[in-house]
C-alpha atoms as a printed R data frame, in Angstrom:
    type eleno elety resid chain resno       x      y      z
1   ATOM     1    CA   MET     A     1   0.000  0.000  0.000
2   ATOM     2    CA   THR     A     2   0.968  3.651 -0.389
3   ATOM     3    CA   PHE     A     3   0.766  6.188  2.432
4   ATOM     4    CA   LEU     A     4   0.961  9.955  1.984
5   ATOM     5    CA   CYS     A     5   2.414 11.312  5.248
6   ATOM     6    CA   VAL     A     6   1.785 15.060  5.485
7   ATOM     7    CA   TYR     A     7   3.254 17.424  8.087
8   ATOM     8    CA   VAL     A     8   3.687 21.190  8.375
9   ATOM     9    CA   ASP     A     9   7.222 22.572  8.485
10  ATOM    10    CA   GLY     A    10   6.665 24.883 11.433
11  ATOM    11    CA   GLY     A    11   8.707 23.070 14.053
12  ATOM    12    CA   LYS     A    12   9.930 19.563 14.820
13  ATOM    13    CA   GLY     A    13   6.761 18.676 16.745
14  ATOM    14    CA   HIS     A    14   4.843 17.846 13.568
15  ATOM    15    CA   TYR     A    15   7.707 16.573 11.426
16  ATOM    16    CA   VAL     A    16   9.224 14.085 13.897
17  ATOM    17    CA   PRO     A    17   6.109 11.897 14.397
18  ATOM    18    CA   ALA     A    18   5.330 11.948 10.660
19  ATOM    19    CA   LYS     A    19   8.874 10.823  9.904
20  ATOM    20    CA   ALA     A    20   8.862  8.180 12.668
21  ATOM    21    CA   VAL     A    21   5.647  6.608 11.358
22  ATOM    22    CA   ALA     A    22   6.775  6.849  7.720
23  ATOM    23    CA   GLU     A    23   9.979  4.984  8.591
24  ATOM    24    CA   GLN     A    24   7.999  2.195 10.221
25  ATOM    25    CA   LEU     A    25   5.588  1.916  7.298
26  ATOM    26    CA   GLU     A    26   8.581  1.612  4.968
27  ATOM    27    CA   ALA     A    27  10.077 -1.068  7.242
28  ATOM    28    CA   LYS     A    28   6.835 -3.026  6.903
29  ATOM    29    CA   GLY     A    29   7.145 -2.996  3.110
30  ATOM    30    CA   HIS     A    30   4.817 -0.118  2.233
31  ATOM    31    CA   LYS     A    31   5.543  2.912  0.082
32  ATOM    32    CA   THR     A    32   5.481  6.287  1.820
33  ATOM    33    CA   ILE     A    33   5.663  9.857  0.618
34  ATOM    34    CA   LEU     A    34   6.736 12.217  3.425
35  ATOM    35    CA   VAL     A    35   5.902 15.780  2.408
36  ATOM    36    CA   ASP     A    36   5.202 19.241  3.814
37  ATOM    37    CA   PHE     A    37   1.587 20.336  3.370
38  ATOM    38    CA   PHE     A    38   2.440 23.632  1.720
39  ATOM    39    CA   ALA     A    39   4.836 21.949 -0.710
40  ATOM    40    CA   LEU     A    40   2.170 19.343 -1.509
41  ATOM    41    CA   LEU     A    41  -0.257 22.011 -2.714
42  ATOM    42    CA   ASP     A    42   2.454 24.185 -4.303
43  ATOM    43    CA   MET     A    43   2.230 26.932 -1.671
44  ATOM    44    CA   LYS     A    44   5.841 27.012 -0.480
45  ATOM    45    CA   GLY     A    45   5.815 30.801 -0.160
46  ATOM    46    CA   ILE     A    46   2.882 30.687  2.244
47  ATOM    47    CA   GLY     A    47   4.640 27.871  4.065
48  ATOM    48    CA   ARG     A    48   7.713 30.044  4.611
49  ATOM    49    CA   ILE     A    49   5.515 32.853  5.945
50  ATOM    50    CA   ASN     A    50   3.709 30.437  8.256
51  ATOM    51    CA   LYS     A    51   7.014 29.142  9.631
52  ATOM    52    CA   HIS     A    52   8.365 32.668 10.133
53  ATOM    53    CA   VAL     A    53   5.214 33.808 11.959
54  ATOM    54    CA   TRP     A    54   5.274 30.759 14.244
55  ATOM    55    CA   LYS     A    55   8.911 31.350 15.164
56  ATOM    56    CA   LYS     A    56   8.158 34.988 15.965
57  ATOM    57    CA   LEU     A    57   5.252 33.899 18.148
58  ATOM    58    CA   LEU     A    58   7.557 31.546 20.057
59  ATOM    59    CA   GLU     A    59   9.911 34.451 20.688
60  ATOM    60    CA   HIS     A    60   7.041 36.385 22.322
61  ATOM    61    CA   PRO     A    61   5.195 33.827 24.488
62  ATOM    62    CA   ASP     A    62   2.771 36.306 26.093
63  ATOM    63    CA   PHE     A    63   1.483 37.425 22.711
64  ATOM    64    CA   GLU     A    64   1.556 33.837 21.415
65  ATOM    65    CA   ASN     A    65  -0.743 32.692 24.203
66  ATOM    66    CA   ARG     A    66  -3.340 35.358 23.403
67  ATOM    67    CA   PHE     A    67  -3.038 34.906 19.645
68  ATOM    68    CA   SER     A    68  -3.171 31.098 19.657
69  ATOM    69    CA   LYS     A    69  -6.074 30.963 22.108
70  ATOM    70    CA   ASN     A    70  -8.148 33.311 19.972
71  ATOM    71    CA   ASN     A    71  -7.126 31.546 16.766
72  ATOM    72    CA   ASP     A    72  -7.965 28.106 18.167
73  ATOM    73    CA   GLN     A    73 -11.418 29.123 19.361
74  ATOM    74    CA   ASN     A    74 -12.324 30.763 16.051
75  ATOM    75    CA   THR     A    75 -13.232 27.627 14.075
76  ATOM    76    CA   ASN     A    76 -15.015 29.659 11.390
77  ATOM    77    CA   GLU     A    77 -11.618 30.828 10.159
78  ATOM    78    CA   ILE     A    78 -10.376 27.364  9.197
79  ATOM    79    CA   LYS     A    79 -13.691 26.663  7.446
80  ATOM    80    CA   SER     A    80 -13.407 29.880  5.419
81  ATOM    81    CA   VAL     A    81  -9.819 29.156  4.408
82  ATOM    82    CA   SER     A    82 -10.827 25.625  3.435
83  ATOM    83    CA   LYS     A    83 -13.461 26.956  1.027
84  ATOM    84    CA   ILE     A    84 -10.853 29.131 -0.652
85  ATOM    85    CA   LEU     A    85  -8.361 26.263 -0.947
86  ATOM    86    CA   CYS     A    86 -11.008 23.998 -2.455
87  ATOM    87    CA   LYS     A    87 -11.550 26.576 -5.180
88  ATOM    88    CA   LEU     A    88  -7.937 27.544 -5.824
89  ATOM    89    CA   LYS     A    89  -6.081 24.260 -5.288
90  ATOM    90    CA   MET     A    90  -8.511 21.524 -6.331
91  ATOM    91    CA   ARG     A    91  -6.764 20.879 -9.640
92  ATOM    92    CA   ARG     A    92  -3.401 20.611 -7.869
93  ATOM    93    CA   PHE     A    93  -4.935 18.274 -5.289
94  ATOM    94    CA   LYS     A    94  -6.401 15.985 -7.939
95  ATOM    95    CA   ASN     A    95  -3.071 15.907 -9.803
96  ATOM    96    CA   VAL     A    96  -1.238 14.961 -6.585
97  ATOM    97    CA   MET     A    97  -3.729 12.208 -5.869
98  ATOM    98    CA   ALA     A    98  -3.384 10.880 -9.405
99  ATOM    99    CA   GLN     A    99   0.416 11.026 -9.172
100 ATOM   100    CA   TYR     A   100   0.841  9.288 -5.807
101 ATOM   101    CA   GLN     A   101  -2.376  7.217 -5.690
102 ATOM   102    CA   PRO     A   102  -2.243  6.849 -1.898
103 ATOM   103    CA   ASP     A   103  -4.319  4.315 -0.023
104 ATOM   104    CA   MET     A   104  -4.373  6.612  3.010
105 ATOM   105    CA   ILE     A   105  -3.381 10.181  3.899
106 ATOM   106    CA   PHE     A   106  -1.791 10.451  7.342
107 ATOM   107    CA   THR     A   107  -1.379 13.955  8.793
108 ATOM   108    CA   THR     A   108   0.229 15.406 11.911
109 ATOM   109    CA   HIS     A   109  -1.097 18.980 11.815
110 ATOM   110    CA   PRO     A   110  -4.596 20.542 11.947
111 ATOM   111    CA   TYR     A   111  -4.103 22.280  8.569
112 ATOM   112    CA   PRO     A   112  -3.813 19.155  6.393
113 ATOM   113    CA   ASP     A   113  -6.169 17.321  8.757
114 ATOM   114    CA   TYR     A   114  -9.032 19.706  7.957
115 ATOM   115    CA   PHE     A   115  -8.102 21.057  4.520
116 ATOM   116    CA   LEU     A   116  -7.285 17.718  2.902
117 ATOM   117    CA   SER     A   117 -10.398 16.121  4.402
118 ATOM   118    CA   ASP     A   118 -12.517 18.897  2.902
119 ATOM   119    CA   MET     A   119 -10.781 18.698 -0.474
120 ATOM   120    CA   MET     A   120 -11.276 14.951 -0.493
121 ATOM   121    CA   ARG     A   121 -14.994 15.434  0.146
122 ATOM   122    CA   HIS     A   122 -15.378 17.962 -2.680
123 ATOM   123    CA   SER     A   123 -13.243 16.000 -5.142
124 ATOM   124    CA   GLY     A   124 -15.227 12.800 -4.857
125 ATOM   125    CA   ILE     A   125 -12.004 10.816 -4.411
126 ATOM   126    CA   ASN     A   126 -12.415  7.918 -2.005
127 ATOM   127    CA   VAL     A   127  -9.284  7.875  0.180
128 ATOM   128    CA   PRO     A   128  -9.328  8.094  4.003
129 ATOM   129    CA   VAL     A   129  -7.680 11.064  5.745
130 ATOM   130    CA   THR     A   130  -6.310 10.460  9.245
131 ATOM   131    CA   TYR     A   131  -4.697 12.675 11.857
132 ATOM   132    CA   TYR     A   132  -2.261 12.042 14.696
133 ATOM   133    CA   ALA     A   133  -2.849 14.562 17.519
134 ATOM   134    CA   THR     A   134   0.650 15.850 18.177
135 ATOM   135    CA   ASP     A   135  -0.370 17.851 21.243
136 ATOM   136    CA   VAL     A   136  -1.041 14.473 22.917
137 ATOM   137    CA   PHE     A   137  -2.775 15.756 26.070
138 ATOM   138    CA   SER     A   138  -5.296 18.019 24.338
139 ATOM   139    CA   VAL     A   139  -6.704 18.432 20.835
140 ATOM   140    CA   PRO     A   140  -7.037 21.952 19.409
141 ATOM   141    CA   CYS     A   141 -10.479 22.968 18.170
142 ATOM   142    CA   SER     A   142  -9.018 23.554 14.719
143 ATOM   143    CA   ALA     A   143  -8.139 19.846 14.465
144 ATOM   144    CA   VAL     A   144 -11.694 18.657 15.104
145 ATOM   145    CA   CYS     A   145 -13.056 17.579 11.729
146 ATOM   146    CA   PRO     A   146 -16.332 15.752 10.955
147 ATOM   147    CA   MET     A   147 -14.897 14.510  7.640
148 ATOM   148    CA   LEU     A   148 -11.890 12.824  9.235
149 ATOM   149    CA   TYR     A   149 -11.803  9.031  9.004
150 ATOM   150    CA   ARG     A   150  -9.612  8.475 12.050
151 ATOM   151    CA   MET     A   151  -7.968 10.573 14.757
152 ATOM   152    CA   TYR     A   152  -5.148  8.880 16.667
153 ATOM   153    CA   VAL     A   153  -4.425 10.182 20.170
154 ATOM   154    CA   ALA     A   154  -1.725  8.881 22.535
155 ATOM   155    CA   THR     A   155  -3.441  9.636 25.888
156 ATOM   156    CA   GLU     A   156  -6.863  9.207 27.439
157 ATOM   157    CA   GLU     A   157  -6.751 12.915 28.335
158 ATOM   158    CA   GLY     A   158  -6.320 13.756 24.663
159 ATOM   159    CA   ILE     A   159  -9.152 11.425 23.667
160 ATOM   160    CA   GLU     A   160 -11.485 13.143 26.137
161 ATOM   161    CA   SER     A   161 -10.367 16.573 24.894
162 ATOM   162    CA   ALA     A   162 -11.221 15.571 21.317
163 ATOM   163    CA   ARG     A   163 -14.630 14.233 22.395
164 ATOM   164    CA   GLN     A   164 -15.429 17.463 24.230
165 ATOM   165    CA   GLY     A   165 -14.322 19.424 21.173
166 ATOM   166    CA   GLY     A   166 -16.867 17.603 19.029
167 ATOM   167    CA   GLN     A   167 -14.814 14.891 17.319
168 ATOM   168    CA   ALA     A   168 -16.981 11.849 16.575
169 ATOM   169    CA   ALA     A   169 -16.283  9.072 19.090
170 ATOM   170    CA   GLU     A   170 -16.150  6.388 16.380
171 ATOM   171    CA   SER     A   171 -13.283  8.218 14.665
172 ATOM   172    CA   LEU     A   172 -11.087  8.294 17.805
173 ATOM   173    CA   ARG     A   173  -8.477  5.669 18.526
174 ATOM   174    CA   LEU     A   174  -6.025  5.487 21.429
175 ATOM   175    CA   CYS     A   175  -2.573  4.896 19.973
176 ATOM   176    CA   PRO     A   176   1.074  4.549 21.039
177 ATOM   177    CA   PHE     A   177   3.298  7.622 21.017
178 ATOM   178    CA   PRO     A   178   5.453  7.480 17.841
179 ATOM   179    CA   LEU     A   179   8.833  7.848 19.515
180 ATOM   180    CA   GLN     A   180  11.631  8.775 17.115
181 ATOM   181    CA   SER     A   181  14.177  6.035 16.510
182 ATOM   182    CA   VAL     A   182  17.043  7.821 18.288
183 ATOM   183    CA   CYS     A   183  15.100  7.698 21.578
184 ATOM   184    CA   ARG     A   184  13.994  4.077 21.608
185 ATOM   185    CA   ASN     A   185  16.924  2.852 23.711
186 ATOM   186    CA   ASP     A   186  15.929  3.201 27.365
187 ATOM   187    CA   LYS     A   187  18.524  0.718 28.638
188 ATOM   188    CA   LEU     A   188  21.398  3.193 28.768
189 ATOM   189    CA   GLY     A   189  22.301  4.023 32.357
190 ATOM   190    CA   LYS     A   190  23.147  7.502 33.586
191 ATOM   191    CA   ALA     A   191  26.797  6.736 34.382
192 ATOM   192    CA   GLU     A   192  27.355  4.921 31.091
193 ATOM   193    CA   ALA     A   193  25.777  7.758 29.114
194 ATOM   194    CA   ARG     A   194  28.013 10.304 30.830
195 ATOM   195    CA   ARG     A   195  31.091  8.224 30.071
196 ATOM   196    CA   LYS     A   196  30.123  7.977 26.409
197 ATOM   197    CA   LEU     A   197  29.633 11.734 26.215
198 ATOM   198    CA   GLY     A   198  32.766 12.594 28.149
199 ATOM   199    CA   LEU     A   199  30.860 14.165 31.033
200 ATOM   200    CA   LYS     A   200  31.726 13.945 34.725
201 ATOM   201    CA   GLU     A   201  30.071 10.828 36.140
202 ATOM   202    CA   ASP     A   202  29.473 12.034 39.693
203 ATOM   203    CA   VAL     A   203  28.204 15.597 39.095
204 ATOM   204    CA   PHE     A   204  24.552 16.681 39.003
205 ATOM   205    CA   THR     A   205  23.637 17.239 35.359
206 ATOM   206    CA   LEU     A   206  21.092 19.657 33.946
207 ATOM   207    CA   GLN     A   207  19.996 19.615 30.314
208 ATOM   208    CA   ILE     A   208  18.647 22.868 28.886
209 ATOM   209    CA   ASN     A   209  16.691 22.243 25.701
210 ATOM   210    CA   PHE     A   210  16.243 24.957 23.087
211 ATOM   211    CA   GLY     A   211  14.186 22.733 20.775
212 ATOM   212    CA   GLY     A   212  14.454 22.330 17.038
213 ATOM   213    CA   GLU     A   213  13.714 25.990 16.379
214 ATOM   214    CA   GLY     A   214  16.401 27.222 18.779
215 ATOM   215    CA   VAL     A   215  13.989 29.483 20.628
216 ATOM   216    CA   GLY     A   216  14.432 29.839 24.376
217 ATOM   217    CA   THR     A   217  15.627 32.042 27.180
218 ATOM   218    CA   THR     A   218  19.157 32.272 28.583
219 ATOM   219    CA   ASP     A   219  17.867 33.442 31.995
220 ATOM   220    CA   LEU     A   220  18.260 30.041 33.670
221 ATOM   221    CA   LEU     A   221  21.888 29.652 32.656
222 ATOM   222    CA   GLU     A   222  22.627 33.228 33.682
223 ATOM   223    CA   GLY     A   223  21.072 32.549 37.083
224 ATOM   224    CA   LEU     A   224  23.681 29.846 37.727
225 ATOM   225    CA   LYS     A   225  26.296 32.575 38.180
226 ATOM   226    CA   SER     A   226  25.423 32.503 41.888
227 ATOM   227    CA   ALA     A   227  25.402 28.689 42.194
228 ATOM   228    CA   ASP     A   228  27.565 27.458 45.092
229 ATOM   229    CA   TYR     A   229  27.314 23.733 44.295
230 ATOM   230    CA   PRO     A   230  28.865 21.557 41.565
231 ATOM   231    CA   ILE     A   231  26.730 21.225 38.458
232 ATOM   232    CA   GLN     A   232  27.313 20.464 34.800
233 ATOM   233    CA   VAL     A   233  24.974 21.828 32.150
234 ATOM   234    CA   VAL     A   234  24.404 20.493 28.658
235 ATOM   235    CA   ILE     A   235  22.602 22.718 26.160
236 ATOM   236    CA   ILE     A   236  21.049 21.051 23.120
237 ATOM   237    CA   GLY     A   237  18.794 22.132 20.259
238 ATOM   238    CA   GLY     A   238  19.026 24.348 17.237
239 ATOM   239    CA   ILE     A   239  20.907 27.406 18.472
240 ATOM   240    CA   PRO     A   240  21.126 30.458 16.148
241 ATOM   241    CA   GLY     A   241  24.312 32.509 16.004
242 ATOM   242    CA   LYS     A   242  23.006 35.406 18.096
243 ATOM   243    CA   THR     A   243  21.885 33.066 20.886
244 ATOM   244    CA   MET     A   244  25.160 31.145 20.703
245 ATOM   245    CA   ALA     A   245  27.117 34.344 21.249
246 ATOM   246    CA   MET     A   246  24.976 35.179 24.301
247 ATOM   247    CA   LEU     A   247  25.453 31.682 25.724
248 ATOM   248    CA   GLU     A   248  29.217 31.767 25.243
249 ATOM   249    CA   LYS     A   249  29.431 35.133 26.994
250 ATOM   250    CA   ILE     A   250  27.414 33.831 29.968
251 ATOM   251    CA   VAL     A   251  29.559 30.682 30.201
252 ATOM   252    CA   GLU     A   252  32.687 32.837 30.522
253 ATOM   253    CA   GLU     A   253  31.171 34.522 33.583
254 ATOM   254    CA   LEU     A   254  30.100 31.347 35.412
255 ATOM   255    CA   PRO     A   255  32.003 30.151 38.532
256 ATOM   256    CA   PRO     A   256  34.415 27.162 38.261
257 ATOM   257    CA   ASN     A   257  31.911 24.793 39.916
258 ATOM   258    CA   VAL     A   258  29.519 25.239 36.943
259 ATOM   259    CA   SER     A   259  30.690 23.545 33.770
260 ATOM   260    CA   VAL     A   260  28.794 23.898 30.498
261 ATOM   261    CA   ARG     A   261  28.750 22.065 27.192
262 ATOM   262    CA   ILE     A   262  26.896 23.738 24.329
263 ATOM   263    CA   ALA     A   263  26.192 20.684 22.204
264 ATOM   264    CA   GLY     A   264  23.658 22.288 19.855
265 ATOM   265    CA   PHE     A   265  21.642 20.037 17.551
266 ATOM   266    CA   VAL     A   266  22.593 16.392 18.162
267 ATOM   267    CA   ASP     A   267  21.684 13.035 16.631
268 ATOM   268    CA   ASN     A   268  22.278 11.043 19.838
269 ATOM   269    CA   VAL     A   269  19.412 12.609 21.787
270 ATOM   270    CA   ASP     A   270  18.905  9.427 23.790
271 ATOM   271    CA   GLU     A   271  22.427  9.582 25.230
272 ATOM   272    CA   TYR     A   272  22.004 13.183 26.352
273 ATOM   273    CA   LEU     A   273  18.616 12.399 27.882
274 ATOM   274    CA   ALA     A   274  20.052  9.422 29.734
275 ATOM   275    CA   ALA     A   275  22.995 11.447 31.037
276 ATOM   276    CA   CYS     A   276  20.991 14.193 32.728
277 ATOM   277    CA   ASP     A   277  19.219 14.413 36.086
278 ATOM   278    CA   ILE     A   278  16.714 17.090 35.030
279 ATOM   279    CA   ILE     A   279  15.613 18.434 31.646
280 ATOM   280    CA   ALA     A   280  14.645 22.108 31.462
281 ATOM   281    CA   GLY     A   281  13.064 24.117 28.665
282 ATOM   282    CA   ARG     A   282   9.827 24.751 26.838
283 ATOM   283    CA   SER     A   283   7.430 21.849 27.187
284 ATOM   284    CA   GLY     A   284   7.685 20.726 23.578
285 ATOM   285    CA   ILE     A   285   5.673 17.518 23.342
286 ATOM   286    CA   ASN     A   286   8.346 15.334 21.734
287 ATOM   287    CA   THR     A   287  11.019 16.312 24.255
288 ATOM   288    CA   LEU     A   288   8.558 16.003 27.131
289 ATOM   289    CA   VAL     A   289   7.391 12.489 26.243
290 ATOM   290    CA   GLU     A   290  10.945 11.399 25.456
291 ATOM   291    CA   ALA     A   291  11.787 12.505 29.007
292 ATOM   292    CA   PHE     A   292   8.918 10.366 30.302
293 ATOM   293    CA   LYS     A   293  10.288  7.366 28.433
294 ATOM   294    CA   LEU     A   294  13.728  7.816 30.016
295 ATOM   295    CA   ARG     A   295  12.162  8.695 33.400
296 ATOM   296    CA   ARG     A   296  13.788 12.122 33.591
297 ATOM   297    CA   PRO     A   297  11.968 14.948 35.455
298 ATOM   298    CA   PHE     A   298  11.037 17.920 33.286
299 ATOM   299    CA   LEU     A   299  11.337 21.520 34.480
300 ATOM   300    CA   ILE     A   300   9.047 23.683 32.339
301 ATOM   301    CA   THR     A   301  10.603 27.113 31.910
302 ATOM   302    CA   GLU     A   302   8.211 28.546 29.308
303 ATOM   303    CA   LEU     A   303   4.765 27.629 27.983
304 ATOM   304    CA   VAL     A   304   3.057 28.108 24.653
305 ATOM   305    CA   TYR     A   305  -0.718 27.886 24.399
306 ATOM   306    CA   THR     A   306  -0.931 24.569 22.560
307 ATOM   307    CA   VAL     A   307   0.923 22.640 25.263
308 ATOM   308    CA   MET     A   308  -0.610 24.091 28.422
309 ATOM   309    CA   ALA     A   309  -2.326 20.761 29.032
310 ATOM   310    CA   SER     A   310   1.092 19.096 29.114
311 ATOM   311    CA   ALA     A   311   2.096 21.270 32.077
312 ATOM   312    CA   ASP     A   312  -1.031 20.160 33.945
313 ATOM   313    CA   TYR     A   313  -0.140 16.543 33.161
314 ATOM   314    CA   VAL     A   314   3.410 16.920 34.470
315 ATOM   315    CA   VAL     A   315   2.233 18.466 37.736
316 ATOM   316    CA   LYS     A   316  -0.662 16.024 38.163
317 ATOM   317    CA   HIS     A   317   1.617 12.988 37.885
318 ATOM   318    CA   GLY     A   318   4.450 14.546 39.895
319 ATOM   319    CA   VAL     A   319   7.093 13.993 37.209
320 ATOM   320    CA   GLY     A   320   8.324 17.551 36.942
321 ATOM   321    CA   TRP     A   321   7.543 21.183 37.685
322 ATOM   322    CA   ASN     A   322   5.717 24.002 35.953
323 ATOM   323    CA   ALA     A   323   7.887 27.018 36.760
324 ATOM   324    CA   SER     A   324   7.112 28.897 33.568
325 ATOM   325    CA   ARG     A   325   8.602 32.397 33.439
326 ATOM   326    CA   ASP     A   326   9.777 32.134 37.072
327 ATOM   327    CA   THR     A   327  13.562 31.971 36.943
328 ATOM   328    CA   ALA     A   328  13.986 32.294 40.709
329 ATOM   329    CA   ARG     A   329  11.815 29.213 41.307
330 ATOM   330    CA   GLN     A   330  13.614 27.308 38.558
331 ATOM   331    CA   LEU     A   331  16.933 27.971 40.261
332 ATOM   332    CA   ARG     A   332  15.577 26.886 43.645
333 ATOM   333    CA   ILE     A   333  14.311 23.611 42.158
334 ATOM   334    CA   ILE     A   334  17.686 22.890 40.566
335 ATOM   335    CA   GLU     A   335  19.615 23.717 43.747
336 ATOM   336    CA   GLU     A   336  17.341 21.580 45.930
337 ATOM   337    CA   SER     A   337  17.571 18.669 43.479
338 ATOM   338    CA   ALA     A   338  21.351 18.915 43.246
339 ATOM   339    CA   LYS     A   339  21.807 19.051 47.002
340 ATOM   340    CA   SER     A   340  19.114 16.460 47.847
341 ATOM   341    CA   PRO     A   341  19.244 13.599 45.315
342 ATOM   342    CA   MET     A   342  16.675 11.636 47.354
343 ATOM   343    CA   SER     A   343  13.955 14.024 46.149
344 ATOM   344    CA   LEU     A   344  14.563 12.898 42.568
345 ATOM   345    CA   GLU     A   345  14.455  9.248 43.611
346 ATOM   346    CA   ALA     A   346  10.939  9.793 44.945
347 ATOM   347    CA   MET     A   347   9.989 11.493 41.681
348 ATOM   348    CA   ASP     A   348  11.369  8.527 39.735
349 ATOM   349    CA   ARG     A   349   8.688  6.326 41.303
350 ATOM   350    CA   ALA     A   350   6.022  8.747 40.085
351 ATOM   351    CA   PHE     A   351   6.811  7.813 36.491
352 ATOM   352    CA   ASN     A   352   5.030  4.508 37.141
353 ATOM   353    CA   SER     A   353   1.732  6.415 36.905
354 ATOM   354    CA   ILE     A   354   2.412  7.550 33.319
355 ATOM   355    CA   ASN     A   355   0.058  5.543 31.134
356 ATOM   356    CA   ILE     A   356   1.659  6.117 27.727
357 ATOM   357    CA   THR     A   357   3.046  3.455 25.412
358 ATOM   358    CA   TYR     A   358   5.914  4.298 23.067
359 ATOM   359    CA   ASP     A   359   5.833  2.525 19.731
360 ATOM   360    CA   ALA     A   360   5.972  4.144 16.275
361 ATOM   361    CA   ALA     A   361   5.712  0.662 14.754
362 ATOM   362    CA   GLY     A   362   2.487  0.115 16.689
363 ATOM   363    CA   LEU     A   363   0.941  3.295 15.276
364 ATOM   364    CA   ALA     A   364   2.090  2.291 11.775
365 ATOM   365    CA   GLU     A   365   0.334 -1.045 12.250
366 ATOM   366    CA   MET     A   366  -2.862  0.789 13.210
367 ATOM   367    CA   LEU     A   367  -2.686  2.778  9.972
368 ATOM   368    CA   ILE     A   368  -2.337 -0.415  7.979
369 ATOM   369    CA   GLU     A   369  -5.256 -2.058  9.804
370 ATOM   370    CA   ASP     A   370  -7.492  0.971  9.338
371 ATOM   371    CA   THR     A   371  -6.611  1.274  5.656
372 ATOM   372    CA   VAL     A   372  -7.598 -2.356  5.082
373 ATOM   373    CA   ALA     A   373 -10.818 -1.848  7.054
374 ATOM   374    CA   TYR     A   374 -11.644  1.295  5.054
375 ATOM   375    CA   LYS     A   375 -11.142 -0.508  1.758
376 ATOM   376    CA   GLU     A   376 -13.375 -3.346  2.875
377 ATOM   377    CA   SER     A   377 -16.180 -1.000  3.948
378 ATOM   378    CA   HIS     A   378 -15.858  1.745  1.313
379 ATOM   379    CA   GLY     A   379 -14.467  0.001 -1.737
380 ATOM   380    CA   GLY     A   380 -11.391  2.250 -1.880
381 ATOM   381    CA   GLN     A   381 -12.076  3.386 -5.429
382 ATOM   382    CA   GLN     A   382 -10.502  6.673 -6.462
């Protein structure tokens, strides 16, 4: 079978799960086309604007929260845009469908979820459109779509959120979290990981994550200038030149008991996760759930609107802290954890309450099963 896996290039949160599932579908002998939504419909210019706007919103979290909340609650907007796309891009859509002849369209973003479902309905083409809810703990109103064949959600909280938002219950399916391949090894111990990375084995280790977009604050690192305890800090993620210069300047001013490695974007994410005691940063869903898998507490330093539910989840299960925009509290948490390791041991037991399975291959198998079921019930004729 052929699967068209569609994401939006606006951050790693939508690309990573699409890629993880596509890899597993390929491993099972199926053909996959992994493509950005805007490229698919020949709207790369709009895609670049969308990516630029999203990055600017991340740089201004207060405004982002107001903007995203209003945008999410205004469902008429996505319906209006969909009508325009159906008129302007229907020929392109039909050509794409004729070229790739997919048996299923799998999406990881509300835009292709809704727009492609609507275009499918108007085109008369008989191919199921499915959506994986990347926000995991909640489903944005813009993703709720009556035309969607299947919505896959990795948590019961997310399922309930989708139900309350109006998604048809028969379209919802609880699924595993599609963990990227570099984070599937949870057998690596903390000491071994530190040896592999050349870090000190017996020093409290903090990871500061700037995410794929390299957007984050340097306040936490700067606050360590007054630290009077040994700590090593590893900074990972896409780090732009301006931010790198700021980080390097701060590192020069830190006391000798604070050592820092600016690793930047790395391929061995699992090793860095395994090596740390605490992960700090924005609560990006992929990084957050990867931390759950490795049983590493997460210190939320900033929040965007779409992942507010993830902060509630972290606090509810006692596997981290929501100290968004409160640098003083963040520093207290780190100091207390470094000086009292027993507190983290108690938190480690709390990870037993996390009811998430991690299996990209399992989600791929669900797609295959649902495609077969759709063909049997709908005929699958394009």
